[in-house]
PDB file of C-alpha atoms in Angstrom:
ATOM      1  CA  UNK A   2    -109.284  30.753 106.851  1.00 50.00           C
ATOM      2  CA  UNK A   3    -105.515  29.538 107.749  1.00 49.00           C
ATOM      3  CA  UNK A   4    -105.457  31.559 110.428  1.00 48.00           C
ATOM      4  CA  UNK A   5    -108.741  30.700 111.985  1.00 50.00           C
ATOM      5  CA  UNK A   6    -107.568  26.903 111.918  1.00 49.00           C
ATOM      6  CA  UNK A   7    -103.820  27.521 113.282  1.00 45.00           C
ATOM      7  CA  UNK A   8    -106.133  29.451 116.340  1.00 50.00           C
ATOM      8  CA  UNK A   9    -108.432  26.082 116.574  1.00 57.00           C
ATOM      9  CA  UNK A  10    -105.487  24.040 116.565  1.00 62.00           C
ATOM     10  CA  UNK A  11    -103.151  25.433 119.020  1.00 72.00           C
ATOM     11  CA  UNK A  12    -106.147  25.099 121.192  1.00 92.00           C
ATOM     12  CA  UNK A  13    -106.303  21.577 121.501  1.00 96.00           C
ATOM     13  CA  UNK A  14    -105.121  19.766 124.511  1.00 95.00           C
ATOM     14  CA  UNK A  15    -102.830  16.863 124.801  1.00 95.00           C
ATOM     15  CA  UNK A  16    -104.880  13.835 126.455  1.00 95.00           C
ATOM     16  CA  UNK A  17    -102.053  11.043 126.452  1.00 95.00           C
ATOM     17  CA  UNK A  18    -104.662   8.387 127.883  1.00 95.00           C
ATOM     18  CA  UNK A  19    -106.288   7.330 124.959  1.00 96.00           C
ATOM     19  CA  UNK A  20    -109.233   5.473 127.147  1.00 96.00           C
ATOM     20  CA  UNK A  21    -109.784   9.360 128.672  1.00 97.00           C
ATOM     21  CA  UNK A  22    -109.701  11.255 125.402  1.00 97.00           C
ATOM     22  CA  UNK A  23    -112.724   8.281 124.300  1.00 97.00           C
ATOM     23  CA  UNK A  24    -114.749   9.181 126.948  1.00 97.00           C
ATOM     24  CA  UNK A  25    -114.220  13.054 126.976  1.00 97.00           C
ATOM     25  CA  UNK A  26    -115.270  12.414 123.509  1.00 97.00           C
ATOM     26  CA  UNK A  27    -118.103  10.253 124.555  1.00 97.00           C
ATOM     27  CA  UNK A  28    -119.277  13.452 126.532  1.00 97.00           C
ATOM     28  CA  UNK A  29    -118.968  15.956 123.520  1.00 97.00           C
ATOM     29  CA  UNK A  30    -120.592  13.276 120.993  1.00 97.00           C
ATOM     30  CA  UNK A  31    -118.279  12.976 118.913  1.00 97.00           C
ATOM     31  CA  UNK A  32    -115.587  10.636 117.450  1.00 96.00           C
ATOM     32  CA  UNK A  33    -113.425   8.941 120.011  1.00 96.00           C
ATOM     33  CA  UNK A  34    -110.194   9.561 118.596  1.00 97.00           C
ATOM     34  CA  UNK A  35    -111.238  13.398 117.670  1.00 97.00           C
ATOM     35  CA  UNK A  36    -108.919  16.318 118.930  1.00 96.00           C
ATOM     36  CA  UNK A  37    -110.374  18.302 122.491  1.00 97.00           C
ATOM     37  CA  UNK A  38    -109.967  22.180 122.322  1.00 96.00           C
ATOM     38  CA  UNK A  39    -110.327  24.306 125.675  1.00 94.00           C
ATOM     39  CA  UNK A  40    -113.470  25.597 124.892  1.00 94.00           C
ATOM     40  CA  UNK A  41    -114.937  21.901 124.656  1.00 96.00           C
ATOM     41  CA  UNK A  42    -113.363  21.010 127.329  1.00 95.00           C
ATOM     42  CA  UNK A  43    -115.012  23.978 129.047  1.00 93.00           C
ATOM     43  CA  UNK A  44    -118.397  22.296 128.572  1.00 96.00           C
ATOM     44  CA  UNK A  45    -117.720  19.305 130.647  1.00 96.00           C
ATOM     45  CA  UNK A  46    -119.025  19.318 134.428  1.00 94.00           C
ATOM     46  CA  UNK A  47    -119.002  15.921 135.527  1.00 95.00           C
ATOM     47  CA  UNK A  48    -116.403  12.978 134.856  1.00 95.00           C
ATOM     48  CA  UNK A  49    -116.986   9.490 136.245  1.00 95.00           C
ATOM     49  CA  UNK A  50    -114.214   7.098 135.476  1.00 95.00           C
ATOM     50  CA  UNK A  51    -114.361   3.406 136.421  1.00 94.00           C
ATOM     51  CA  UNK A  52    -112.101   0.386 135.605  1.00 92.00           C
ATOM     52  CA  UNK A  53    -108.437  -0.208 135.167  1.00 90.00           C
ATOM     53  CA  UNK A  54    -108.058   1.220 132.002  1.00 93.00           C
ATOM     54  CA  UNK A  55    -107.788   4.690 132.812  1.00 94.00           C
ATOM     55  CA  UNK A  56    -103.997   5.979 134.316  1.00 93.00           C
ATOM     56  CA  UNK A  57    -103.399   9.641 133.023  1.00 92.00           C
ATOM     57  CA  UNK A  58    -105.626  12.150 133.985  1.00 93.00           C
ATOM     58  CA  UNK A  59    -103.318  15.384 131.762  1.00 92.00           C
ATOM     59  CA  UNK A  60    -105.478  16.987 129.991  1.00 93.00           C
ATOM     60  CA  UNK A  61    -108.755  17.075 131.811  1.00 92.00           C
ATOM     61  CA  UNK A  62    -106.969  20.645 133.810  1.00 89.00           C
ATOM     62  CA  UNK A  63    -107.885  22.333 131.040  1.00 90.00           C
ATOM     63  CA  UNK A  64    -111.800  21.071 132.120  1.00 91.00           C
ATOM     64  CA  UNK A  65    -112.324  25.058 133.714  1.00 89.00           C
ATOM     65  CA  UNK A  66    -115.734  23.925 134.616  1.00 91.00           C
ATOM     66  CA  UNK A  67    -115.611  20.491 136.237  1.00 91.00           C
ATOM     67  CA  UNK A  68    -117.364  20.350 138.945  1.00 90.00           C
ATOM     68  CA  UNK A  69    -117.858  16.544 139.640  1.00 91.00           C
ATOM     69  CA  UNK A  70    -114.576  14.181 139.170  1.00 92.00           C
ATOM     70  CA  UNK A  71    -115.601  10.029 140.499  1.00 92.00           C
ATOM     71  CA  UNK A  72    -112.616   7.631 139.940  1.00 92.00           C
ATOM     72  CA  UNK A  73    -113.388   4.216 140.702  1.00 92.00           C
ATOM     73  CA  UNK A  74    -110.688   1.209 140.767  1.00 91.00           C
ATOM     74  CA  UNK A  75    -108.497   3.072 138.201  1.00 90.00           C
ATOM     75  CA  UNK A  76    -105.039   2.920 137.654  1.00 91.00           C
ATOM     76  CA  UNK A  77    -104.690   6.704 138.351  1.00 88.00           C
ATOM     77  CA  UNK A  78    -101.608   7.468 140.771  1.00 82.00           C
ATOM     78  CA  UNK A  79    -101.568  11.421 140.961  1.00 78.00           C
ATOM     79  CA  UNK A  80    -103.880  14.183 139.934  1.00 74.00           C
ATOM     80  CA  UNK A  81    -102.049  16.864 138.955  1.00 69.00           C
ATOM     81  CA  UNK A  82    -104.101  20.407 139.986  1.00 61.00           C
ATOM     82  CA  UNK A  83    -103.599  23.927 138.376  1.00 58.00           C
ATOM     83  CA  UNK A  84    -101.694  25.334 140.386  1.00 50.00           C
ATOM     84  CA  UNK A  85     -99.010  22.383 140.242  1.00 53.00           C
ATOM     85  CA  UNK A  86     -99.203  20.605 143.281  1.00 50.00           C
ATOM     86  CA  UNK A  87     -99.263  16.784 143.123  1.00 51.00           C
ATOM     87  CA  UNK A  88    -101.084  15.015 145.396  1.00 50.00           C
ATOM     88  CA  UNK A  89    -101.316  11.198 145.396  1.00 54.00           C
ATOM     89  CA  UNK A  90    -104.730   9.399 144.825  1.00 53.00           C
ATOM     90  CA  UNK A  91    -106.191   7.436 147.926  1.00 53.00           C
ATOM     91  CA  UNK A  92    -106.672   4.067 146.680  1.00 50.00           C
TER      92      UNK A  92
END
């Protein structure tokens, strides 16, 4: 239904880093450049970036159940937690 769809869609989260929403997608199997909702998101425990590639985390707050984040030599600057604090990313 219309309204069934316009509920899946306002559900899906903005991931600006394109290299982030890949492997998110990676994660869920499926296409890399295929929309996130909350409830996927909610099925993610454990994210291990590495490499330059990566600078936005947004997005991956909306990962309720993470558990596990590893960044390694990314071009990350802040991480951004729920309850809005910023705090800067020891490099």
């Amino acid at each position: 239904s219309t309204a069934a769809h316009a509920e899946e869609t306002s559900d899906v989260v903005n991931i600006p880093d394109d290299n982030l929403k890949a492997y998110l997608n990676g994660q869920l199997k499926q296409s890399g450049v295929a929309p996130i909702t909350k409830k996927q998101l909610a099925t993610i425990t454990n994210v291990t970036l590495s490499g330059t590639s990566y600078t936005d985390l947004t997005g991956l707050e909306e990962a309720d159940n993470l558990v596990t984040l590893s960044l390694n030599n990314t071009n990350i600057k802040t991480l951004d937690l729920h309850n809005g604090e910023r705090r800067q990313c020891k490099r």
